[in-house]
Amino acid sequence: MKKKTLVPLIIFLLGICLVGFIVYKTDTHEKNERHITAQLNATTYGERIKNEIASGIEITDALKQILISENGEINQFDTIAENLMSASIESVQLAPDGVVTDIYPAEGNEAGKIDLIHDKDRGEISGYARDNHTVITQGPFELKQGDYGIAVRNPVYLTDTNKQEYFWGFTIVILRVPDIFSDSIYALSNFGYEYRISKTASPWSDTYKVIYQSDGSLTQPVSYDFKIGAENWRFEIPPQSGWRNNTLIAVVTGFFLAVILLLTVLTRVWLVSKENKNRFQILAHTDSLTDIYNRYGFDEAAEKIIAQNPKTHFVAALFDIDDFKFINDVYGHAYGDRALKSLADNMKAFFPPDVLLGRNGGDEFCILLPDCTLEKADAKLNQFTRLPKTFSYKGTEHHFSISLGYAEYPAFASNHSQLMRCADAALYEIKLHGKNGCMAYRKGLQSGVRKQLGFALKDVSEHLPGAFIIYRADKEDDELFYANQEFLHMTGYKDMGELFRLTNKSFHNLIREDEQKQIEASIWEQIDSGNENDYIHFHLRKADGSYLSVLDHGRIVESQQYGKVFYVLFMDWKDMHIHYGDKFSR
């Protein structure tokens, strides 16, 4: 019982650790992906914002070029400025000698006519732009019309008659905030990002001042830095939902906790998602249990590939599971299916993708090795035959073996059908020689009709006139494997499940308690002395807790799967006295 409790617990804990590791790796990967995507967006839209501000600077450059070409004069300023205006421009201005004299539109902007060089708020930065021949931006500052603005001042220099450069003044554009960034920040909001646009307070400062930002908080944002004139700008964005994808983490955790169920569903979804035209064709050619070719699909594919390459050598192999009916009868057909699927998985893992794999039906499988001869195939097929093969039953791995026969085209056959008959003859031969082996076809082997070799446990148990059980011959740890219907009927157990449950799968618990030591000692004394288990009389525990007086006769044999096992036949002591009377007593 401890083993049955501990093993599932260990598997559960290891599974939790594995899920935790997968979730951690998924979370880390998702964070990295989000950072990469955010950085790309910050770079893309940062450049777009830079270009949007640069479009305002281009207006000042256009005015600057007119002033240079017209020697400091601009005729019809209002007309030119009107043509340069856009929805994100508040006003266009001229400031000869640093004093704003012309503003378009003039209405509502009269207060803007100031001496920039000597203004206490604008003088220092304007003087810097003049002295360093650089464009400067200043702001944001509140506009009388509402919202905020950024001033772009572009210094203009002309040449006098002595070809000496002198400062003419500034061409100026007032940009509306956030109108100038509206396209970029609207797109980022739709993409689920918070944002912040900042610039250095002045060209000589390292302190950043926020120009515009979203309402939400910015947690560990990525940034993109760019330069406009002599000032540094910074554009920062983080996802509104944060860097962690909680939904993905929940999905990944749920997926791996229910992986078996989801795998079944995904397989079903995969089959259903195929195009209708191909879906039925696949079903017609594929074995649903093992997901390899069925007999029809294998034969069709094999005939096609041989017909397309008639001069190429091929090796075909047929094999089946030794004593497969024993697996079905003892463990049930569901576990027989597990053995078949396990064998198919071994085939897919062992052979390369260009090898045709198929299930003929029942427990018989087939293989076609292209561009191969008997000499090349011998080592590989022998290796596959010897490869350990198991299926799981209630947490325990049970081993089984196969028998395999193979033949070569065109050495022994002129077509696919004849090739498979030769392989079948070799398989029949290996069965006659004790199973669990591999044999190549040779001339003289008879293919004929292969009959079932030996007797199935089910056939024996149904028709044997007597009650019997099979259990492991171990002094310390015996284990019940099987009981036939006659035994279950005699002892009142509904089925083997109830027998195993009430006896804890132990023959020891079938013996009346006061007789256990004596009876087991008697059995092993006979075995250890070299004699077969003779007739032994004891009281056998029935399903209702009462005891039945029986006579048993056992035989110990070697089993390939379980080692030494007892086959024990039981007779009702009372019935024997009734039927045989004095003859039995003698």
Coordinates of C-alpha atoms in Angstrom, one line a residue:
M1 CA 0.0 0.0 0.0
K2 CA 2.9 2.4 0.8
K3 CA 4.3 1.9 -2.7
K4 CA 0.9 2.5 -4.2
T5 CA 0.6 5.8 -2.3
L6 CA 4.2 6.9 -2.5
V7 CA 4.8 6.5 -6.2
P8 CA 1.8 8.5 -7.3
L9 CA 2.8 11.2 -4.7
I10 CA 6.4 11.4 -6.0
I11 CA 5.1 11.6 -9.6
F12 CA 2.7 14.3 -8.5
L13 CA 5.4 16.3 -6.8
L14 CA 7.8 15.9 -9.7
G15 CA 5.0 17.0 -12.0
I16 CA 4.4 20.1 -9.9
C17 CA 8.1 20.9 -10.0
L18 CA 8.1 20.4 -13.8
V19 CA 5.0 22.6 -14.2
G20 CA 6.7 25.3 -12.0
F21 CA 9.8 25.2 -14.2
I22 CA 7.8 25.4 -17.4
V23 CA 5.7 28.3 -16.0
Y24 CA 8.9 30.1 -15.0
K25 CA 10.5 29.6 -18.4
T26 CA 7.3 30.7 -20.1
D27 CA 7.0 33.8 -18.0
T28 CA 10.6 34.7 -18.6
H29 CA 10.3 34.2 -22.3
E30 CA 7.0 36.2 -22.5
K31 CA 8.6 39.1 -20.6
N32 CA 11.5 39.1 -23.0
E33 CA 9.1 39.0 -26.0
R34 CA 7.1 41.9 -24.6
H35 CA 10.2 43.9 -23.9
I36 CA 11.4 43.3 -27.5
T37 CA 8.0 44.2 -29.0
A38 CA 7.8 47.3 -26.7
Q39 CA 11.3 48.4 -27.7
L40 CA 10.4 48.1 -31.4
N41 CA 7.3 50.2 -30.8
A42 CA 9.2 52.7 -28.8
T43 CA 11.8 53.0 -31.6
T44 CA 9.2 53.1 -34.4
Y45 CA 6.9 55.7 -32.8
G46 CA 9.7 57.6 -31.2
E47 CA 11.1 58.2 -34.7
R48 CA 7.6 59.1 -35.9
I49 CA 7.3 61.7 -33.1
K50 CA 10.7 63.0 -33.9
N51 CA 9.6 63.4 -37.6
E52 CA 6.4 65.1 -36.5
I53 CA 8.4 67.7 -34.5
A54 CA 10.9 68.0 -37.4
S55 CA 7.9 68.9 -39.7
G56 CA 7.5 72.0 -37.5
I57 CA 11.2 72.7 -37.8
E58 CA 10.9 72.5 -41.6
I59 CA 8.5 75.4 -41.5
T60 CA 11.1 77.5 -39.7
D61 CA 13.7 76.3 -42.3
A62 CA 11.4 77.4 -45.2
L63 CA 11.0 80.9 -43.7
K64 CA 14.7 80.9 -43.0
Q65 CA 15.5 80.2 -46.7
I66 CA 13.2 83.0 -47.9
L67 CA 14.8 85.5 -45.5
I68 CA 18.3 84.5 -46.7
S69 CA 17.3 84.7 -50.4
E70 CA 15.5 88.0 -49.9
N71 CA 18.3 89.5 -47.7
G72 CA 16.2 89.6 -44.6
E73 CA 12.9 90.6 -46.1
I74 CA 9.6 88.6 -46.4
N75 CA 6.9 90.1 -48.5
Q76 CA 3.3 88.9 -47.9
F77 CA 4.2 87.1 -44.7
D78 CA 0.6 86.3 -43.8
T79 CA 0.1 84.6 -47.1
I80 CA 3.2 82.5 -46.8
A81 CA 2.5 81.6 -43.2
E82 CA -1.1 80.6 -44.0
N83 CA 0.2 78.1 -46.6
L84 CA 2.6 76.6 -44.1
M85 CA -0.1 76.2 -41.3
S86 CA -1.5 72.8 -40.3
A87 CA -3.8 71.5 -37.6
S88 CA -1.0 70.9 -35.1
I89 CA 0.5 74.5 -35.6
E90 CA -0.7 77.2 -33.2
S91 CA 1.2 80.1 -34.9
V92 CA 4.1 81.1 -37.2
Q93 CA 6.3 84.0 -36.1
L94 CA 9.3 86.2 -37.1
A95 CA 11.6 87.7 -34.5
P96 CA 14.2 90.0 -36.2
D97 CA 17.0 90.8 -33.6
G98 CA 15.2 88.4 -31.3
V99 CA 12.0 90.6 -31.0
V100 CA 8.8 89.0 -32.2
T101 CA 7.2 91.4 -34.7
D102 CA 5.1 89.2 -37.0
I103 CA 2.6 86.5 -35.9
Y104 CA 0.2 84.5 -38.0
P105 CA -2.6 84.3 -37.2
A106 CA -2.4 87.7 -35.4
E107 CA -5.7 87.5 -33.7
G108 CA -5.4 86.3 -30.1
N109 CA -1.6 86.2 -30.3
E110 CA -0.8 89.9 -29.7
A111 CA 0.8 89.0 -26.3
G112 CA 3.4 86.9 -28.2
K113 CA 5.2 90.1 -29.5
I114 CA 8.1 90.1 -27.0
D115 CA 11.8 90.6 -26.9
L116 CA 13.0 87.0 -26.6
I117 CA 16.7 87.8 -25.9
H118 CA 15.8 90.0 -22.9
D119 CA 12.8 88.1 -21.6
K120 CA 13.4 86.5 -18.2
D121 CA 11.8 83.2 -19.1
R122 CA 13.1 83.0 -22.7
G123 CA 16.3 85.0 -22.8
E124 CA 18.8 82.5 -21.6
I125 CA 17.8 79.7 -24.0
S126 CA 17.2 82.0 -26.9
G127 CA 20.7 83.5 -26.4
Y128 CA 22.1 79.9 -26.4
A129 CA 20.4 79.2 -29.7
R130 CA 21.7 82.5 -31.2
D131 CA 25.3 82.0 -29.9
N132 CA 25.5 78.3 -30.8
H133 CA 23.8 78.4 -34.2
T134 CA 21.3 75.7 -33.2
V135 CA 17.6 75.1 -33.2
I136 CA 16.0 75.0 -29.8
T137 CA 12.7 73.9 -28.5
Q138 CA 11.1 75.3 -25.3
G139 CA 8.0 74.2 -23.4
P140 CA 5.5 73.0 -22.8
F141 CA 3.7 76.2 -21.8
E142 CA 0.1 77.0 -21.5
L143 CA -1.6 78.6 -24.5
K144 CA -4.2 81.3 -24.0
Q145 CA -6.4 79.4 -26.5
G146 CA -6.2 76.3 -24.2
D147 CA -4.0 73.2 -24.3
Y148 CA -0.2 73.5 -24.4
G149 CA 2.5 74.5 -26.8
I150 CA 6.1 74.0 -27.7
A151 CA 8.1 76.8 -29.3
V152 CA 10.6 76.0 -32.0
R153 CA 13.1 78.8 -32.6
N154 CA 15.5 78.6 -35.5
P155 CA 18.3 81.2 -35.6
V156 CA 18.8 83.0 -38.9
Y157 CA 22.2 84.4 -40.0
L158 CA 22.8 86.8 -42.9
T159 CA 25.9 88.2 -44.5
D160 CA 26.6 91.9 -44.7
T161 CA 28.3 93.9 -47.4
N162 CA 31.6 93.0 -45.9
K163 CA 30.7 89.4 -46.1
Q164 CA 30.5 89.2 -42.4
E165 CA 27.9 87.0 -40.9
Y166 CA 25.5 88.6 -38.4
F167 CA 22.5 87.4 -36.5
W168 CA 19.2 88.4 -38.2
G169 CA 16.8 86.9 -35.7
F170 CA 14.5 83.9 -35.3
T171 CA 11.9 82.1 -37.4
I172 CA 9.5 80.5 -34.9
V173 CA 6.7 77.9 -34.9
I174 CA 4.5 77.2 -32.0
L175 CA 3.5 73.5 -32.0
R176 CA 0.3 72.4 -30.2
V177 CA 0.6 69.6 -27.6
P178 CA -0.6 66.9 -27.9
D179 CA -1.8 67.6 -31.4
I180 CA 1.7 67.2 -32.9
F181 CA 1.9 63.7 -31.4
S182 CA -1.7 62.7 -31.8
D183 CA -1.3 60.0 -34.5
S184 CA 1.5 58.2 -32.6
I185 CA 0.0 58.3 -29.2
Y186 CA -3.4 57.2 -30.5
A187 CA -1.9 54.2 -32.2
L188 CA 0.1 53.2 -29.1
S189 CA -3.0 53.5 -26.9
N190 CA -4.8 51.1 -29.3
F191 CA -1.9 48.7 -29.0
G192 CA -2.3 48.8 -25.2
Y193 CA 0.6 51.0 -24.1
E194 CA 1.1 53.8 -21.6
Y195 CA 3.5 56.5 -22.8
R196 CA 5.5 59.5 -21.7
I197 CA 7.3 62.1 -23.8
S198 CA 10.1 64.1 -22.1
K199 CA 12.9 66.5 -23.1
T200 CA 15.8 68.1 -21.3
A201 CA 14.8 71.4 -19.6
S202 CA 17.6 73.2 -21.6
P203 CA 20.5 72.2 -23.9
W204 CA 22.9 72.4 -21.0
S205 CA 20.8 70.4 -18.5
D206 CA 20.5 66.7 -17.9
T207 CA 17.2 67.1 -16.1
Y208 CA 14.2 65.8 -18.2
K209 CA 10.9 67.7 -18.2
V210 CA 7.6 65.9 -19.1
I211 CA 6.1 67.2 -22.3
Y212 CA 3.1 64.9 -22.4
Q213 CA 2.0 61.5 -20.9
S214 CA -0.9 59.1 -20.5
D215 CA -3.0 58.9 -17.4
G216 CA -1.8 55.5 -16.3
S217 CA 1.4 54.8 -14.3
L218 CA 4.6 53.7 -16.1
T219 CA 6.2 50.6 -14.6
Q220 CA 9.7 49.8 -15.8
P221 CA 9.2 51.4 -19.2
V222 CA 11.4 50.9 -22.2
S223 CA 12.7 54.1 -23.8
Y224 CA 13.9 55.6 -27.1
D225 CA 16.2 58.6 -27.0
F226 CA 16.6 61.1 -29.8
K227 CA 18.0 64.6 -30.4
I228 CA 16.3 67.6 -31.8
G229 CA 18.6 70.6 -32.3
A230 CA 20.7 70.8 -29.1
E231 CA 18.2 69.1 -26.8
N232 CA 17.7 65.5 -25.9
W233 CA 14.3 63.9 -26.0
R234 CA 13.1 60.7 -24.5
F235 CA 10.0 58.5 -25.4
E236 CA 9.0 55.8 -22.9
I237 CA 6.3 53.1 -23.0
P238 CA 5.3 50.1 -21.0
P239 CA 2.3 47.7 -21.6
Q240 CA -0.9 48.8 -19.8
S241 CA -1.4 45.3 -18.5
G242 CA 2.2 45.1 -17.3
W243 CA 5.1 42.9 -18.4
R244 CA 3.7 39.6 -17.1
N245 CA 1.1 37.8 -19.2
N246 CA -1.1 36.4 -16.4
T247 CA -3.6 34.9 -18.8
L248 CA -0.8 32.9 -20.5
I249 CA 0.6 31.7 -17.2
A250 CA -2.8 30.4 -16.2
V251 CA -3.3 28.7 -19.5
V252 CA 0.1 27.0 -19.4
T253 CA -0.4 25.8 -15.9
G254 CA -3.8 24.4 -16.7
F255 CA -2.5 22.8 -19.8
F256 CA 0.3 20.9 -18.2
L257 CA -1.9 19.8 -15.2
A258 CA -4.4 18.2 -17.7
V259 CA -1.9 17.2 -20.4
I260 CA -3.3 13.7 -21.0
L261 CA -6.8 14.9 -21.5
L262 CA -5.7 17.9 -23.6
L263 CA -3.5 15.6 -25.7
T264 CA -6.5 13.5 -26.6
V265 CA -8.5 16.6 -27.4
L266 CA -5.7 18.0 -29.5
T267 CA -5.4 14.8 -31.4
R268 CA -9.1 14.8 -32.1
V269 CA -8.9 18.5 -33.1
W270 CA -6.0 17.8 -35.4
L271 CA -7.9 15.0 -37.2
V272 CA -11.1 17.1 -37.5
S273 CA -9.2 20.2 -38.7
K274 CA -8.0 18.3 -41.8
E275 CA -9.6 19.2 -45.1
N276 CA -12.7 17.2 -45.8
K277 CA -11.2 15.8 -48.9
N278 CA -8.1 14.4 -47.1
R279 CA -9.8 13.5 -43.8
F280 CA -11.6 10.4 -45.1
Q281 CA -8.6 9.3 -47.1
I282 CA -6.4 9.4 -44.0
L283 CA -8.9 7.5 -41.9
A284 CA -9.1 4.9 -44.6
H285 CA -5.3 4.4 -44.6
T286 CA -4.5 4.9 -41.0
D287 CA -4.9 2.6 -38.0
S288 CA -6.8 4.7 -35.4
L289 CA -5.1 3.1 -32.4
T290 CA -1.5 3.2 -33.4
D291 CA -1.6 6.1 -35.9
I292 CA 0.4 4.2 -38.5
Y293 CA -0.7 2.6 -41.7
N294 CA -3.5 0.0 -41.5
R295 CA -3.2 -3.0 -43.8
Y296 CA -5.0 -1.3 -46.7
G297 CA -2.8 1.8 -46.4
F298 CA 0.4 -0.1 -46.0
D299 CA -0.3 -2.4 -49.0
E300 CA -1.2 0.5 -51.2
A301 CA 1.9 2.5 -50.2
A302 CA 4.2 -0.5 -50.5
E303 CA 2.9 -1.5 -53.9
K304 CA 3.3 2.1 -55.1
I305 CA 6.9 2.6 -53.9
I306 CA 8.0 -0.8 -55.3
A307 CA 6.3 -0.1 -58.7
Q308 CA 8.1 3.3 -58.8
N309 CA 11.5 1.7 -58.0
P310 CA 11.4 -1.8 -59.5
K311 CA 15.2 -2.2 -59.6
T312 CA 15.6 -1.1 -56.0
H313 CA 16.1 -3.7 -53.2
F314 CA 13.5 -3.7 -50.4
V315 CA 13.2 -5.8 -47.2
A316 CA 9.7 -6.5 -45.8
A317 CA 9.2 -7.7 -42.2
L318 CA 6.2 -9.2 -40.5
F319 CA 6.0 -9.5 -36.7
D320 CA 3.6 -10.0 -33.9
I321 CA 3.5 -10.0 -30.1
D322 CA 4.3 -13.3 -28.5
D323 CA 1.4 -14.6 -26.4
F324 CA -0.7 -11.5 -27.1
K325 CA -3.9 -13.3 -26.0
F326 CA -2.4 -13.8 -22.6
I327 CA -2.0 -10.0 -22.2
N328 CA -5.7 -9.5 -23.3
D329 CA -7.0 -12.2 -21.0
V330 CA -5.0 -11.4 -17.9
Y331 CA -4.9 -7.6 -18.0
G332 CA -7.9 -6.8 -20.3
H333 CA -8.2 -5.5 -23.9
A334 CA -7.5 -1.9 -22.8
Y335 CA -4.0 -2.9 -21.7
G336 CA -3.6 -5.1 -24.8
D337 CA -4.2 -1.9 -26.8
R338 CA -1.6 -0.2 -24.7
A339 CA 0.9 -2.9 -25.7
L340 CA 0.0 -2.4 -29.3
K341 CA 0.4 1.3 -29.1
S342 CA 3.7 1.0 -27.2
L343 CA 5.0 -1.3 -29.9
A344 CA 4.0 1.1 -32.6
D345 CA 5.7 4.0 -30.8
N346 CA 8.8 1.9 -30.6
M347 CA 8.7 1.4 -34.3
K348 CA 8.3 5.1 -35.0
A349 CA 11.1 5.9 -32.7
F350 CA 13.5 3.2 -34.0
F351 CA 13.1 3.4 -37.7
P352 CA 13.8 6.4 -39.9
P353 CA 11.0 8.4 -41.5
D354 CA 11.4 6.8 -45.0
V355 CA 10.5 3.3 -43.6
L356 CA 6.9 2.3 -44.1
L357 CA 5.2 1.1 -40.9
G358 CA 1.9 -0.7 -40.7
R359 CA -0.5 -2.7 -38.6
N360 CA -1.9 -5.7 -40.5
G361 CA -4.6 -6.2 -37.8
G362 CA -4.7 -7.7 -34.4
D363 CA -1.2 -7.8 -33.0
E364 CA 0.5 -8.3 -36.4
F365 CA 2.7 -5.4 -37.7
C366 CA 4.6 -4.9 -41.0
I367 CA 7.6 -2.9 -42.1
L368 CA 9.1 -2.1 -45.5
L369 CA 12.7 -0.9 -45.6
P370 CA 13.6 0.9 -48.9
D371 CA 17.0 0.6 -50.6
C372 CA 17.9 -2.4 -48.3
T373 CA 19.1 -6.0 -48.6
L374 CA 19.0 -8.9 -46.1
E375 CA 22.6 -8.2 -45.1
K376 CA 21.9 -4.6 -44.3
A377 CA 18.6 -5.3 -42.6
D378 CA 19.8 -8.3 -40.5
A379 CA 21.5 -6.3 -37.7
K380 CA 18.9 -3.6 -37.5
L381 CA 15.9 -6.0 -37.4
N382 CA 17.6 -8.2 -34.8
Q383 CA 18.3 -5.0 -32.7
F384 CA 14.7 -4.0 -33.0
T385 CA 13.5 -7.5 -32.0
R386 CA 15.8 -7.4 -28.9
L387 CA 14.8 -3.9 -27.9
P388 CA 12.9 -4.0 -24.6
K389 CA 9.2 -3.5 -25.0
T390 CA 6.8 -2.8 -22.2
F391 CA 3.3 -1.6 -21.4
S392 CA 2.1 0.0 -18.2
Y393 CA -0.4 -1.7 -15.9
K394 CA -1.4 0.1 -12.7
G395 CA 2.0 1.9 -12.4
T396 CA 4.1 -1.2 -13.2
E397 CA 5.9 -1.8 -16.5
H398 CA 5.3 -5.3 -17.9
H399 CA 7.6 -6.7 -20.6
F400 CA 6.6 -8.5 -23.7
S401 CA 8.5 -9.9 -26.7
I402 CA 7.9 -10.2 -30.5
S403 CA 8.7 -12.7 -33.2
L404 CA 9.8 -11.3 -36.6
G405 CA 10.3 -12.7 -40.1
Y406 CA 11.6 -10.8 -43.1
A407 CA 12.4 -11.3 -46.8
E408 CA 14.0 -9.4 -49.6
Y409 CA 12.7 -8.1 -52.9
P410 CA 13.6 -9.0 -55.7
A411 CA 15.8 -11.8 -54.4
F412 CA 12.8 -14.0 -53.3
A413 CA 9.8 -12.2 -54.7
S414 CA 8.7 -10.4 -57.8
N415 CA 6.0 -8.2 -56.3
H416 CA 4.7 -6.9 -53.0
S417 CA 2.2 -9.6 -52.2
Q418 CA 4.8 -12.4 -52.8
L419 CA 7.3 -10.5 -50.7
M420 CA 4.8 -10.4 -47.7
R421 CA 4.1 -14.1 -48.1
C422 CA 7.8 -14.9 -47.8
A423 CA 8.1 -12.7 -44.7
D424 CA 5.0 -14.5 -43.3
A425 CA 6.7 -17.9 -43.9
A426 CA 9.8 -16.7 -42.0
L427 CA 7.6 -15.5 -39.1
Y428 CA 5.8 -18.8 -39.0
E429 CA 9.2 -20.6 -38.8
I430 CA 10.4 -18.5 -35.9
K431 CA 7.2 -19.2 -34.0
L432 CA 7.8 -22.9 -34.5
H433 CA 11.3 -22.4 -33.0
G434 CA 10.2 -20.9 -29.7
K435 CA 9.1 -17.3 -30.5
N436 CA 11.0 -14.2 -29.3
G437 CA 13.3 -14.1 -32.2
C438 CA 14.1 -12.8 -35.7
M439 CA 14.6 -14.9 -38.9
A440 CA 15.2 -14.2 -42.5
Y441 CA 13.4 -16.0 -45.3
R442 CA 15.2 -18.7 -47.1
K443 CA 14.1 -21.1 -49.9
G444 CA 12.2 -24.1 -48.7
L445 CA 10.2 -22.3 -46.0
Q446 CA 6.5 -22.9 -46.5
S447 CA 4.3 -19.8 -46.3
G448 CA 0.9 -21.7 -46.3
V449 CA -1.8 -20.7 -43.9
R450 CA -0.4 -19.9 -40.5
K451 CA -2.4 -21.3 -37.6
Q452 CA -2.6 -20.1 -34.0
L453 CA 0.2 -21.7 -32.1
G454 CA -0.5 -23.1 -28.6
F455 CA -3.6 -22.4 -26.5
A456 CA -5.0 -19.1 -25.2
L457 CA -5.4 -18.8 -21.5
K458 CA -9.0 -17.7 -22.0
D459 CA -9.7 -21.0 -23.9
V460 CA -8.1 -23.1 -21.2
S461 CA -9.8 -21.3 -18.3
E462 CA -13.3 -21.5 -19.8
H463 CA -13.2 -25.2 -20.7
L464 CA -10.9 -26.8 -18.0
P465 CA -13.1 -28.9 -15.7
G466 CA -11.9 -27.5 -12.4
A467 CA -11.1 -24.5 -10.3
F468 CA -7.5 -23.1 -10.5
I469 CA -5.4 -20.0 -9.8
I470 CA -2.0 -18.8 -10.8
Y471 CA 0.3 -16.9 -8.4
R472 CA 3.9 -16.0 -8.0
A473 CA 6.0 -18.6 -6.3
D474 CA 7.8 -16.4 -3.7
K475 CA 8.1 -17.3 -0.1
E476 CA 8.1 -13.7 1.1
D477 CA 6.0 -11.9 -1.5
D478 CA 3.5 -14.1 -3.4
E479 CA 1.1 -12.4 -5.8
L480 CA -2.2 -13.6 -7.3
F481 CA -2.2 -13.2 -11.1
Y482 CA -5.3 -15.1 -12.2
A483 CA -8.3 -17.2 -11.2
N484 CA -10.7 -18.9 -13.6
Q485 CA -14.5 -18.7 -13.4
E486 CA -14.8 -22.1 -11.8
F487 CA -12.7 -21.0 -8.9
L488 CA -14.6 -17.7 -8.5
H489 CA -17.9 -19.6 -8.5
M490 CA -16.7 -22.1 -6.0
T491 CA -15.5 -19.4 -3.5
G492 CA -18.3 -16.9 -4.1
Y493 CA -16.1 -14.0 -5.5
K494 CA -17.9 -11.9 -8.1
D495 CA -14.9 -11.4 -10.2
M496 CA -11.1 -11.2 -10.1
G497 CA -11.3 -7.6 -9.0
E498 CA -13.1 -8.5 -5.8
L499 CA -10.8 -11.5 -5.3
F500 CA -7.7 -9.3 -5.5
R501 CA -9.2 -6.6 -3.3
L502 CA -10.3 -8.9 -0.4
T503 CA -7.1 -10.9 -0.5
N504 CA -4.8 -8.1 -1.2
K505 CA -3.7 -10.2 -4.2
S506 CA -2.0 -12.7 -1.9
F507 CA -2.5 -16.5 -1.9
H508 CA -1.3 -16.4 1.7
N509 CA -4.6 -14.6 2.6
L510 CA -6.7 -17.4 1.0
I511 CA -5.6 -19.8 3.7
R512 CA -7.3 -19.9 7.1
E513 CA -5.1 -18.0 9.6
D514 CA -4.4 -20.9 11.9
E515 CA -3.2 -23.0 9.0
Q516 CA -1.1 -20.4 7.1
K517 CA 2.3 -21.2 8.5
Q518 CA 1.8 -24.9 8.4
I519 CA 0.4 -25.1 4.8
E520 CA 3.0 -22.7 3.3
A521 CA 5.8 -24.5 5.1
S522 CA 4.5 -27.8 3.7
I523 CA 4.4 -26.5 0.2
W524 CA 7.9 -25.1 0.2
E525 CA 9.3 -28.2 2.0
Q526 CA 8.1 -30.3 -1.0
I527 CA 9.5 -27.8 -3.5
D528 CA 12.8 -27.5 -1.7
S529 CA 13.2 -31.2 -1.5
G530 CA 12.8 -31.5 -5.3
N531 CA 9.3 -32.9 -5.4
E532 CA 6.3 -31.4 -7.1
N533 CA 3.7 -29.8 -4.8
D534 CA 1.6 -32.9 -3.8
Y535 CA -2.0 -32.9 -2.7
I536 CA -2.5 -30.6 0.3
H537 CA -5.7 -30.3 2.4
F538 CA -6.6 -26.9 4.0
H539 CA -9.4 -24.5 4.5
L540 CA -9.9 -21.9 1.7
R541 CA -11.3 -18.4 2.5
K542 CA -14.5 -17.6 0.6
A543 CA -15.8 -14.1 -0.3
D544 CA -18.2 -14.0 2.6
G545 CA -15.5 -14.8 5.1
S546 CA -16.4 -18.4 5.7
Y547 CA -14.0 -21.2 4.8
L548 CA -14.3 -24.2 2.4
S549 CA -12.4 -27.4 3.0
V550 CA -10.4 -28.1 -0.2
L551 CA -7.7 -30.3 -1.6
D552 CA -5.2 -28.5 -3.8
H553 CA -2.6 -29.8 -6.3
G554 CA 0.0 -27.4 -7.5
R555 CA 2.8 -27.3 -10.0
I556 CA 5.7 -24.7 -10.1
V557 CA 6.8 -23.6 -13.5
E558 CA 9.1 -21.0 -15.1
S559 CA 7.3 -18.1 -16.7
Q560 CA 9.2 -15.7 -19.1
Q561 CA 7.3 -12.8 -17.7
Y562 CA 7.1 -13.5 -13.9
G563 CA 9.8 -16.1 -13.1
K564 CA 8.6 -19.0 -11.0
V565 CA 4.8 -19.3 -10.7
F566 CA 2.4 -21.8 -9.2
Y567 CA -0.5 -23.3 -11.2
V568 CA -2.8 -24.7 -8.5
L569 CA -6.0 -26.9 -9.1
F570 CA -8.6 -27.0 -6.3
M571 CA -11.1 -29.8 -5.4
D572 CA -13.9 -29.5 -2.8
W573 CA -13.1 -31.9 0.0
K574 CA -16.7 -32.5 0.9
D575 CA -17.8 -33.1 -2.7
M576 CA -15.0 -35.7 -3.1
H577 CA -16.2 -37.6 0.0
I578 CA -19.8 -37.5 -1.3
H579 CA -18.9 -38.8 -4.8
Y580 CA -16.1 -41.2 -3.9
G581 CA -16.9 -42.2 -0.4
D582 CA -14.6 -45.0 0.9
K583 CA -12.6 -45.1 -2.3
F584 CA -11.4 -41.6 -1.6
S585 CA -10.6 -42.5 2.0
R586 CA -8.4 -45.3 0.9

